[in-house]
Amino acid sequence: MREITYCDALNEALRQCMVEDERIVVLGEDIGCYGGIFQVTKGLLDEFGPDRIVDTPISEAGFIGACVGAALTGMRPVAEIMFIDFTTVCMDMIVNQMAKMHYMFGGKGCVPMVLRTNIGAGRGTAAQHSQSFHSFFAHIPGLVVAAPSSPYEAKGLLTEAIKNDNPVIFVEHKRLYTTKGPVPEESYRIPFGKAEIKREGADVTIVATHALVGAALEAAEEAANDDIDVEVIDPRTLSPLDKETILSSIQKTGRLLVADEDNKTCGFAAEISAIVAEEAIFYLKAPIIRNASPDTPVPFSPPLEKAYMFGKEVLMDSVRRLMAYA
Amino acid sequence: MDPTKDQLIGLYKTMQTIRLFEERIVDLYARGEVPGLAHLYIGEEAVAAGVCAVLTDEDYITSTHRGHGHVIAKGTGLDPMMAELFGKKTGCCKGKGGSMHIADMDKGILGANGIAGGGLPIAIGAAWSAKWRKTNQVAACFFGDDASSNGTFHESMNLASLHKLPVVFVCENNGYGISVCQAKCTLINDVASRAVAYDMPGVVVDGNNVVEVYEAAAKAVKRARAGEGPTLIECKTYRWRGHHEGDPNQGARYRTKEEINTWKEKCPIKQFKKKLLKDRIATKKQLETIDKEISQAISDAVAFAQESEFPAVEEMYEDIYVELGEAQ
Ligand SMILES: Cc1ncc(C[n+]2csc(CCOP(=O)(O)OP(=O)(O)O)c2C)c(N)n1
Ligand SMILES: [Mg+2]
């Protein structure tokens, strides 16, 4: 299969959906002639024109709210918020409006919109441009939270997000935009709430999200050299969450490592750990380990930011610690 | 409220310091010594210089992502500033904030800001605080043309007007957000015209003319200190570089070389230098000496930053909370 980048996979999903469905409009800052700060919307303005590819002023509460209103009345808007950090300036529209309407209105009316944004540190952009608080949205009932870990997931999940009738927070990852992988040319959908077992194994389960899926697979390779058989699960959507795949993996391995880039306290890793503790504790052979970001703002200084981040080595160390329990 | 001879020379020094500082950053950034995002102020120096010249050390400012000019003009030392851009322990934020978060509480600098429009309400709060504490301080708040599309602008304007707060709103209108030009963000020509909606004076000045900026700011500060309330000053100017260092070809995706060159012709420093010479405020030689001194101070700051240490990894966990008993 041909290989394209995560960024191009997202672009292709948008383009194919827009050709098919005229109700799709895209709104965001610098998404037109600039092509989006990460180039995800590159070329779309030329193809679909300024009525459907709309550059907005810095008015996040305004245009995200407008997407809610438009979705409620028959359009299918896709909005881009440049960095997840900026979702805070339109949080009322997301949490109190977008997420709640279908429920508050007794199941009447729906909000089929997608809010695309991204997480991830490592670019030296400090505490207001590097956060990974995707877990926050998984905390809000009514929102779907998608977390694509590869170009294949990026295209399939975005296509599903656009076609799905629910409001979706679509959380991309900055470091993944330039990574390449196999992606089918035709349009396809990855269903929400279906985890993918990225690698089968019998000794340790790693539930990993976003860029840490790749790191977990590398760790699994390395562990195999030591005869440790690691299973890697990518939940693909944080909400809805495919608990069954995770729980049955634990029944097999009895060891859980959760790897997620949100801050440790109250983050997604905490949720997975709690579910396993509640529903599969008697299968556990070892205490659960969470590898998550430290509970600090993202520091600017390069050595501090480097220490803030983690990857294969940290996961590998955790795998060994889990294996210390017979 | 004409500036004195010394004040005029001071304005020149400030503008030239900002210019030469930013030009040095271009080079340091390209060589990877300054990491992250650097939004440079080249071309807009007259705004920060003119406004900060009428503020005292006790007055407050809130700044933006494009904040180096404001910070220099308000009086932060070049050494801690440069060190911060390098992420060093000796930086004004111990290396934790970087370019977009430079703050200096001793100079009333309540932070650059990574959130467009984030500084406006904070300036309102500082001004309100000054009013509550009866200190006669003023808060000047810098923000871009596109940031004025953020709801915080409108809410802040209304609050400041309603409570007659000592605020000077300084819109740096450089014609663009990142890639989107002003005409694609709003149908009004002058952001200043929005002042009408909040019943405060709104003035448009040539943001490349430092004396014009100075005079408008002096008037606004006088009004603020007299308890008469806020003013909105819109400074028309232009950024020469891309939105940030690394923006391909200084923004070629969304603007023309001709446009950039037209504005370079209107260089605020070149214009002012001409005026200083023509009005015999300074001689060519005097200005050259000033330039040399500034260059030296910047080189010293670079050396200071290079020689400084990075913070130790443990320091990442410090300063998240104020320690118990540390409250002021
Ligand atoms: C709330 C928010 N939305 C978007 C951004 C991304 N962003 C950073 S600077 C910028 C453009 C700012 O334009 P303007 O206010 O005119 O200031 P300038 O860069 O021209 O000085 C944008 C959109 C941001 N930092 N904060
Ligand atoms: Mg601007």
XYZ file of C-alpha atoms and ligand atoms in Angstrom:
681
model
C 0.000 0.000 0.000
C 1.222 3.573 -0.632
C 2.541 5.442 2.366
C 1.532 9.017 3.182
C 1.964 11.283 6.189
C -0.486 11.674 9.045
C -0.985 15.250 7.875
C -1.781 14.187 4.300
C -4.057 11.419 5.562
C -6.120 13.996 7.445
C -6.133 16.255 4.407
C -7.341 13.397 2.223
C -10.143 12.524 4.637
C -11.334 16.129 4.609
C -11.126 16.368 0.826
C -12.941 13.082 0.144
C -15.712 13.881 2.617
C -16.147 17.395 1.229
C -16.471 16.137 -2.328
C -19.173 13.725 -1.205
C -21.140 15.986 1.101
C -21.832 19.650 0.467
C -22.923 20.218 4.033
C -19.323 20.051 5.195
C -17.687 23.416 5.859
C -14.300 23.987 7.483
C -13.607 26.894 9.825
C -10.471 27.949 11.630
C -7.571 30.342 11.887
C -5.119 30.406 8.979
C -6.639 27.327 7.352
C -7.120 28.993 3.942
C -4.188 30.251 1.904
C -1.817 29.347 4.732
C -3.086 25.756 4.690
C -3.293 25.497 8.471
C -0.425 25.936 10.866
C 0.458 22.236 10.368
C -0.671 22.170 6.709
C -3.603 19.831 7.281
C -5.967 21.962 5.166
C -3.430 22.681 2.424
C -5.004 23.086 -1.013
C -8.589 22.916 0.235
C -9.270 26.628 -0.285
C -8.356 26.334 -3.977
C -10.516 23.274 -4.404
C -13.595 24.250 -2.406
C -13.502 28.050 -2.269
C -13.870 30.565 0.547
C -17.529 29.735 1.245
C -16.598 26.293 2.504
C -13.042 26.889 3.712
C -13.414 29.827 6.044
C -10.513 31.695 7.632
C -11.781 33.105 10.896
C -10.535 35.952 13.051
C -9.276 35.109 16.535
C -12.810 34.507 17.778
C -12.792 30.948 19.033
C -15.879 31.224 21.220
C -17.645 32.803 18.261
C -16.776 30.330 15.550
C -16.973 27.187 17.685
C -20.374 28.364 18.888
C -21.284 29.050 15.266
C -20.335 25.474 14.391
C -22.681 24.246 17.113
C -25.502 26.362 15.709
C -24.776 25.319 12.143
C -24.565 21.646 13.077
C -27.862 21.905 14.893
C -29.489 23.257 11.733
C -28.295 20.883 9.061
C -24.625 21.589 8.342
C -21.620 19.424 9.179
C -18.895 21.828 10.285
C -15.302 20.844 10.935
C -13.424 23.399 13.032
C -9.711 23.675 13.654
C -8.405 25.021 16.949
C -4.718 25.649 16.340
C -3.522 24.094 19.621
C -5.551 22.282 22.292
C -4.388 25.031 24.682
C -6.762 27.434 22.923
C -9.855 25.283 23.448
C -10.014 26.919 26.854
C -11.104 30.214 25.349
C -14.205 28.523 23.896
C -14.839 26.046 26.653
C -18.425 27.136 27.300
C -19.324 26.412 23.704
C -17.710 22.986 23.929
C -18.724 21.820 27.381
C -22.063 23.497 27.991
C -23.379 23.732 24.445
C -21.828 21.300 21.962
C -21.692 18.372 24.406
C -25.037 18.857 26.088
C -27.646 19.801 23.524
C -28.738 16.401 22.339
C -29.302 15.300 25.926
C -30.843 18.505 27.239
C -33.240 18.608 24.322
C -34.441 15.118 25.161
C -32.792 13.499 22.179
C -34.158 16.050 19.742
C -31.623 17.791 17.588
C -28.027 16.741 17.177
C -24.657 18.445 16.790
C -22.732 16.613 14.059
C -19.547 18.667 14.209
C -15.862 17.942 14.564
C -13.415 20.064 16.509
C -9.910 19.195 15.311
C -6.989 20.152 17.484
C -3.640 18.767 18.616
C -1.539 17.952 21.656
C 2.121 17.363 22.387
C 5.229 19.009 23.826
C 8.725 18.973 22.363
C 8.747 22.073 20.191
C 10.046 24.538 22.764
C 6.761 26.386 22.823
C 6.272 26.356 26.607
C 3.225 26.202 28.824
C 0.472 27.613 26.590
C 1.230 25.829 23.296
C 2.313 22.339 24.359
C -0.353 20.890 26.597
C -1.966 17.467 26.313
C -5.190 17.776 28.255
C -7.283 15.557 25.973
C -8.486 13.614 29.037
C -10.477 16.654 30.038
C -12.836 16.149 27.098
C -13.224 12.434 27.813
C -14.503 13.588 31.197
C -17.478 15.332 29.593
C -20.444 13.085 28.751
C -21.759 13.711 25.266
C -18.427 14.242 23.527
C -16.616 11.674 21.419
C -12.843 11.939 21.829
C -10.745 10.480 19.027
C -6.986 9.959 19.380
C -5.393 8.825 16.100
C -1.962 7.222 16.518
C -0.962 6.722 12.875
C -1.797 7.946 9.356
C -4.175 5.012 8.918
C -6.100 5.874 12.069
C -5.979 9.573 11.211
C -7.860 9.129 7.955
C -10.306 6.483 9.103
C -11.195 8.168 12.364
C -11.579 11.620 10.806
C -13.860 10.235 8.129
C -15.959 8.580 10.829
C -15.926 11.774 12.911
C -17.272 13.798 10.005
C -19.978 11.269 9.107
C -20.970 10.519 12.683
C -23.914 12.456 14.126
C -22.197 13.141 17.441
C -19.946 16.039 18.387
C -16.339 14.909 18.199
C -13.196 16.337 19.755
C -10.579 15.090 17.330
C -7.207 15.168 19.050
C -4.222 14.986 16.731
C -0.596 14.860 17.799
C 1.993 17.433 16.704
C 4.867 14.994 16.484
C 2.866 12.589 14.320
C 2.000 15.044 11.520
C 5.125 14.235 9.535
C 5.223 10.482 10.212
C 4.406 8.188 7.293
C 2.407 4.995 7.102
C 0.223 2.913 4.785
C -3.168 4.480 4.038
C -5.781 3.152 1.591
C -6.687 5.548 -1.208
C -10.419 4.978 -0.969
C -12.512 6.452 1.818
C -13.005 4.233 4.880
C -14.330 4.610 8.409
C -12.886 3.354 11.668
C -15.757 2.833 14.091
C -15.716 4.632 17.439
C -15.232 2.571 20.588
C -13.185 -0.174 18.928
C -9.659 -0.529 20.221
C -6.978 -2.015 18.012
C -4.575 -4.624 19.267
C -1.423 -3.342 17.597
C 0.633 -6.300 18.722
C -0.348 -9.467 20.533
C 1.495 -10.644 23.594
C 1.008 -12.753 26.705
C 3.072 -11.119 29.477
C 2.338 -7.390 29.694
C -0.456 -5.199 28.345
C 0.485 -1.669 27.320
C -2.503 0.576 26.700
C -0.996 3.498 24.811
C -2.344 6.597 23.098
C -1.169 8.868 20.300
C 2.613 8.942 19.733
C 3.129 6.555 22.633
C 1.605 3.737 20.571
C 4.724 3.858 18.422
C 6.939 4.037 21.495
C 5.103 1.048 23.009
C 5.649 -0.972 19.838
C 9.356 -0.161 19.936
C 9.480 -1.148 23.589
C 7.690 -4.392 22.720
C 10.333 -5.167 20.088
C 13.063 -4.591 22.590
C 11.302 -6.608 25.284
C 10.991 -9.516 22.858
C 14.779 -9.741 22.903
C 14.489 -10.469 26.623
C 11.692 -12.994 25.995
C 9.051 -10.633 27.331
C 5.891 -10.842 25.283
C 4.172 -7.439 25.202
C 0.654 -6.746 23.965
C 0.014 -3.196 22.732
C -3.512 -1.791 22.666
C -4.483 1.489 21.057
C -7.956 2.536 22.264
C -8.303 4.852 19.217
C -11.202 6.655 20.867
C -10.941 7.636 24.523
C -14.668 8.109 24.620
C -16.431 5.845 23.858
C -13.858 3.482 25.307
C -13.483 -0.166 24.332
C -13.187 -1.594 27.831
C -13.699 -5.177 26.702
C -10.540 -5.342 24.614
C -8.505 -3.949 27.499
C -10.082 -6.184 30.141
C -9.675 -9.351 28.135
C -6.057 -8.508 27.517
C -5.532 -8.139 31.262
C -7.138 -11.526 31.843
C -4.441 -12.921 29.593
C -1.362 -10.960 30.741
C -2.139 -9.928 34.329
C 0.108 -6.876 33.973
C -0.911 -3.355 32.954
C 1.115 -0.384 31.836
C -0.794 2.690 30.674
C 1.093 5.225 28.571
C -0.535 8.573 27.931
C 0.857 12.092 27.524
C -1.657 13.930 29.668
C -0.585 14.944 33.164
C -0.676 12.015 35.520
C -3.218 13.308 38.005
C -6.775 12.697 36.810
C -5.487 11.930 33.323
C -6.583 9.240 30.887
C -4.061 6.799 32.344
C -5.786 7.158 35.709
C -9.126 6.261 34.156
C -7.816 3.100 32.484
C -6.108 2.100 35.717
C -9.303 2.625 37.696
C -11.336 0.533 35.269
C -8.876 -2.333 35.478
C -8.681 -2.035 39.261
C -12.470 -2.122 39.502
C -13.173 -4.823 36.996
C -10.120 -7.044 36.699
C -8.121 -6.690 39.900
C -8.083 -10.406 40.595
C -6.329 -11.031 37.299
C -3.484 -8.685 38.160
C -0.095 -10.188 38.995
C 1.575 -6.815 39.542
C 0.620 -3.268 40.556
C -0.544 -1.108 37.655
C 1.986 1.369 36.289
C 1.072 4.704 34.713
C 3.587 6.429 32.469
C 2.223 9.937 32.051
C 3.536 13.484 31.919
C 4.664 15.073 35.191
C 2.140 17.217 37.022
C 3.807 20.457 35.987
C 3.159 23.006 33.264
C 5.316 22.286 30.194
C 8.634 24.062 30.845
C 10.364 26.100 28.134
C 14.008 25.389 28.877
C 15.209 22.608 26.534
C 16.680 20.272 29.196
C 13.546 20.620 31.329
C 11.243 19.972 28.407
C 13.327 16.944 27.494
C 12.939 15.646 31.040
C 9.210 16.352 30.864
C 8.812 14.064 27.882
C 9.177 10.304 27.791
C 9.233 7.461 25.315
C 10.470 3.953 24.721
C 13.111 3.925 27.500
C 10.667 4.851 30.219
C 8.145 2.311 28.939
C 10.814 -0.362 28.776
C 11.808 0.325 32.344
C 8.177 -0.036 33.415
C 7.820 -3.297 31.505
C 10.813 -4.695 33.378
C 9.383 -3.546 36.685
C 6.108 -5.291 35.890
C 7.960 -8.484 34.990
C 9.689 -8.474 38.369
C 6.378 -9.795 39.700
C 6.081 -13.497 38.883
C 3.288 67.407 25.913
C 6.259 67.608 23.583
C 9.109 65.306 24.532
C 12.270 67.018 25.748
C 15.602 66.618 24.022
C 16.649 63.912 26.473
C 13.366 62.136 25.997
C 13.836 62.195 22.242
C 17.258 60.630 22.566
C 15.737 58.109 24.955
C 13.131 57.163 22.358
C 15.867 56.615 19.810
C 17.818 54.425 22.197
C 14.817 52.292 23.016
C 13.844 51.757 19.400
C 17.371 50.981 18.346
C 17.840 48.576 21.254
C 14.724 46.686 20.222
C 15.796 46.607 16.571
C 19.315 45.395 17.226
C 18.124 42.909 19.840
C 15.618 41.386 17.425
C 18.154 41.306 14.593
C 20.450 39.351 16.866
C 17.625 36.928 17.644
C 17.163 36.268 13.915
C 20.700 34.992 13.828
C 20.612 33.121 17.138
C 17.338 31.469 16.197
C 18.689 30.350 12.829
C 21.628 28.780 14.613
C 19.388 26.965 17.043
C 20.596 28.789 20.139
C 17.167 30.279 20.777
C 14.582 27.480 20.647
C 10.814 27.484 20.354
C 8.751 30.231 18.786
C 10.196 33.704 18.236
C 7.725 36.375 17.087
C 9.820 39.401 16.251
C 8.922 43.065 16.586
C 11.089 44.503 13.819
C 9.239 47.393 12.157
C 6.950 48.077 15.119
C 9.495 49.571 17.537
C 7.922 53.013 17.729
C 4.812 51.655 19.434
C 6.480 50.070 22.450
C 9.024 52.883 22.707
C 6.462 55.683 22.499
C 4.011 54.160 24.969
C 6.481 52.935 27.578
C 8.290 56.277 27.574
C 5.302 57.862 29.305
C 4.959 55.109 31.904
C 6.805 54.930 35.205
C 8.426 51.826 36.665
C 5.371 51.491 38.906
C 2.935 51.387 35.996
C 1.877 48.072 34.527
C 1.877 46.609 31.066
C 0.477 43.414 29.639
C 2.167 42.187 26.520
C 1.646 39.657 23.745
C 3.337 36.765 21.975
C 5.274 39.506 20.108
C 6.562 40.912 23.351
C 10.320 41.534 23.205
C 9.862 45.199 22.294
C 7.449 45.899 25.148
C 9.713 44.258 27.676
C 12.814 46.149 26.542
C 10.940 49.448 26.425
C 9.539 48.927 29.925
C 13.048 48.507 31.205
C 13.914 44.854 31.765
C 17.647 44.240 31.540
C 18.951 42.688 28.363
C 20.905 40.025 30.246
C 17.994 38.281 31.988
C 15.884 38.734 28.891
C 18.389 37.134 26.559
C 19.039 34.362 29.075
C 15.303 33.644 29.199
C 15.198 33.262 25.426
C 17.997 30.724 25.728
C 16.090 28.853 28.462
C 18.777 29.524 31.037
C 18.461 29.578 34.813
C 19.502 33.253 34.917
C 16.606 34.258 32.678
C 13.860 36.497 34.042
C 11.583 33.444 34.372
C 14.368 31.008 35.276
C 14.115 29.599 31.768
C 10.638 28.240 32.341
C 8.677 30.693 30.248
C 10.691 31.607 27.168
C 9.890 34.238 24.574
C 6.103 34.117 24.887
C 6.013 34.379 28.677
C 8.626 36.934 29.687
C 7.524 38.696 32.859
C 9.216 41.107 35.242
C 7.190 41.957 38.319
C 9.731 44.593 39.428
C 9.094 46.542 36.255
C 5.337 46.033 36.216
C 5.496 43.643 33.273
C 2.644 41.222 33.886
C 3.751 38.859 31.203
C 4.001 38.417 27.513
C 1.202 36.061 26.551
C 0.789 33.017 24.347
C -2.951 33.537 24.166
C -4.053 36.204 21.699
C -6.291 38.507 23.708
C -5.234 36.917 26.988
C -3.539 40.037 28.313
C -6.475 42.424 28.035
C -8.515 41.347 31.061
C -5.331 41.080 33.102
C -4.567 44.731 32.405
C -8.112 45.577 33.483
C -7.466 43.780 36.734
C -4.177 45.571 37.324
C -5.808 48.934 36.681
C -8.751 48.080 38.908
C -6.327 46.983 41.585
C -4.517 50.327 41.322
C -7.849 52.083 41.703
C -8.808 49.964 44.715
C -5.419 50.465 46.289
C -5.461 54.187 45.387
C -1.933 54.119 43.978
C -2.398 56.255 40.881
C -0.757 53.577 38.725
C -1.795 53.042 35.140
C -1.977 49.829 33.121
C -1.143 49.855 29.420
C -2.207 46.846 27.493
C -0.684 45.941 24.161
C -2.596 43.702 21.763
C -2.667 42.981 18.047
C -5.297 43.906 15.475
C -6.481 40.320 15.251
C -6.615 39.904 19.012
C -9.274 42.606 18.951
C -11.574 39.964 17.421
C -11.404 38.026 20.654
C -14.283 38.481 23.066
C -11.841 39.461 25.798
C -11.191 42.724 23.943
C -14.845 43.728 24.036
C -15.413 42.602 27.600
C -12.307 44.461 28.740
C -13.217 47.652 26.921
C -16.631 47.620 28.518
C -15.393 46.902 32.030
C -12.699 49.563 31.806
C -15.145 52.144 30.567
C -17.859 51.216 33.047
C -15.539 51.547 36.022
C -13.431 54.402 34.626
C -10.309 52.325 35.042
C -6.834 53.747 34.425
C -6.150 51.686 31.319
C -4.528 52.555 28.024
C -5.512 50.101 25.305
C -2.759 49.974 22.688
C -3.737 48.179 19.518
C -0.700 47.358 17.408
C -2.289 47.180 14.015
C 0.251 45.547 11.730
C -2.419 44.567 9.231
C -2.274 40.833 9.815
C -3.047 38.085 12.277
C -0.839 35.224 11.212
C -1.742 34.981 7.526
C -5.125 36.633 7.551
C -5.162 40.317 6.667
C -7.307 42.780 8.551
C -9.883 43.101 5.780
C -10.644 39.399 6.149
C -11.125 39.743 9.910
C -13.301 42.804 10.174
C -15.088 45.285 7.933
C -14.032 48.321 9.923
C -10.885 50.160 8.831
C -9.941 51.422 12.236
C -10.031 49.278 15.346
C -10.116 52.612 17.186
C -13.652 53.196 15.956
C -14.784 50.472 18.333
C -14.115 52.866 21.190
C -17.400 54.600 20.376
C -19.316 51.511 21.446
C -17.768 51.752 24.882
C -17.922 55.522 25.209
C -14.213 56.144 25.403
C -11.842 58.134 23.197
C -10.443 56.172 20.278
C -7.491 57.605 18.372
C -5.575 56.445 15.339
C -1.884 57.275 15.134
C 0.927 56.537 12.736
C 2.542 53.688 14.592
C 5.803 54.275 12.752
C 6.049 57.802 14.089
C 7.359 57.544 17.604
C 6.556 61.125 18.546
C 2.946 60.701 17.487
C 2.682 57.552 19.566
C 4.361 59.289 22.505
C 1.979 62.224 22.419
C -1.139 60.106 22.153
C 0.043 57.878 24.973
C 0.955 60.851 27.169
C -2.539 62.236 26.754
C -4.140 58.866 27.495
C -2.018 58.311 30.583
C -2.832 61.787 31.869
C -6.510 61.071 31.438
C -6.163 57.695 33.151
C -4.306 59.145 36.130
C -6.887 61.869 36.483
C -9.522 59.174 36.997
C -11.261 59.971 33.730
C -11.024 56.433 32.408
C -9.539 54.483 29.524
C -8.436 55.401 26.001
C -8.007 53.204 22.955
C -4.987 54.079 20.818
C -4.591 52.303 17.514
C -1.076 52.375 16.078
C -0.871 51.563 12.378
C 2.323 49.721 11.684
C 3.737 46.617 10.002
C 5.830 43.606 10.873
C 8.772 43.094 8.548
C 9.530 39.473 9.359
C 7.234 36.480 9.074
C 4.687 35.923 11.820
C 7.379 34.004 13.654
C 10.884 32.992 12.703
C 10.428 30.072 10.331
C 7.269 31.436 8.674
C 8.278 30.580 5.062
C 9.866 33.529 3.208
C 8.732 36.148 5.720
C 5.099 35.421 4.971
C 5.245 34.968 1.187
C 2.177 32.745 1.356
C -0.056 35.682 2.151
C 1.671 38.971 1.256
C 3.867 40.405 -1.444
C 7.504 41.476 -1.364
C 6.402 44.864 -2.693
C 4.141 45.375 0.286
C 6.949 44.541 2.682
C 9.325 46.874 0.881
C 6.844 49.747 0.924
C 6.693 49.474 4.675
C 10.437 49.149 5.005
C 10.606 52.547 3.331
C 8.600 53.848 6.273
C 11.047 52.457 8.821
C 10.252 54.088 12.163
C 13.889 54.324 13.156
C 15.192 55.689 9.875
C 12.470 58.362 9.915
C 13.178 59.356 13.468
C 16.903 59.453 12.945
C 16.390 61.888 10.074
C 14.267 64.059 12.302
C 16.819 64.052 15.112
C 19.542 65.140 12.728
C 17.413 67.721 10.955
C 16.192 69.269 14.218
C 19.764 69.178 15.523
C 18.771 67.117 18.530
C 21.748 64.872 17.966
C 24.690 64.595 15.628
C 25.413 61.648 13.405
C 28.399 60.879 15.528
C 26.379 60.876 18.749
C 23.891 58.448 17.258
C 26.685 56.215 16.042
C 28.126 56.118 19.534
C 24.714 55.180 20.905
C 24.388 52.413 18.317
C 27.785 51.035 19.245
C 26.939 51.016 22.932
C 23.710 49.167 22.250
C 25.451 46.592 20.059
C 27.964 46.025 22.814
C 25.243 45.629 25.449
C 23.521 43.050 23.256
C 26.744 41.150 22.671
C 27.289 41.180 26.418
C 23.773 39.828 26.923
C 24.399 37.035 24.433
C 27.648 36.143 26.194
C 25.833 36.232 29.544
C 23.145 33.899 28.190
C 25.660 31.558 26.600
C 27.716 31.316 29.753
C 24.721 30.819 32.031
C 23.647 27.358 33.079
C 20.474 25.588 32.189
C 18.195 24.933 35.138
C 18.645 21.591 36.849
C 15.991 19.022 36.001
C 14.600 19.085 39.561
C 13.694 22.737 39.058
C 10.935 21.625 36.721
C 8.921 20.712 39.824
C 9.507 24.036 41.587
C 7.254 27.107 41.381
C 4.064 25.215 40.607
C 2.631 26.466 43.868
C 3.701 29.170 46.273
C 5.249 27.401 49.252
C 3.220 27.644 52.434
C 4.517 30.579 54.436
C 5.902 32.224 51.316
C 2.812 34.355 50.707
C 3.470 38.083 50.393
C -6.673 32.481 21.580
C -5.628 32.291 20.552
N -5.988 31.902 19.322
C -5.065 31.712 18.371
C -3.753 31.915 18.641
C -2.698 31.646 17.580
N -2.105 32.914 17.163
C -0.957 33.354 17.701
S -0.578 34.867 17.187
C -1.915 34.936 16.179
C -2.164 36.150 15.366
C -2.170 37.356 16.210
O -2.436 38.466 15.439
P -2.438 39.899 16.102
O -3.274 39.891 17.317
O -2.791 40.880 15.045
O -0.931 40.087 16.597
P 0.392 40.099 15.697
O 0.916 38.711 15.623
O 0.042 40.656 14.380
O 1.328 40.976 16.461
C -2.655 33.778 16.272
C -3.873 33.501 15.503
C -3.404 32.289 19.950
N -2.129 32.464 20.298
N -4.356 32.476 20.875
Mg -1.498 41.847 13.787
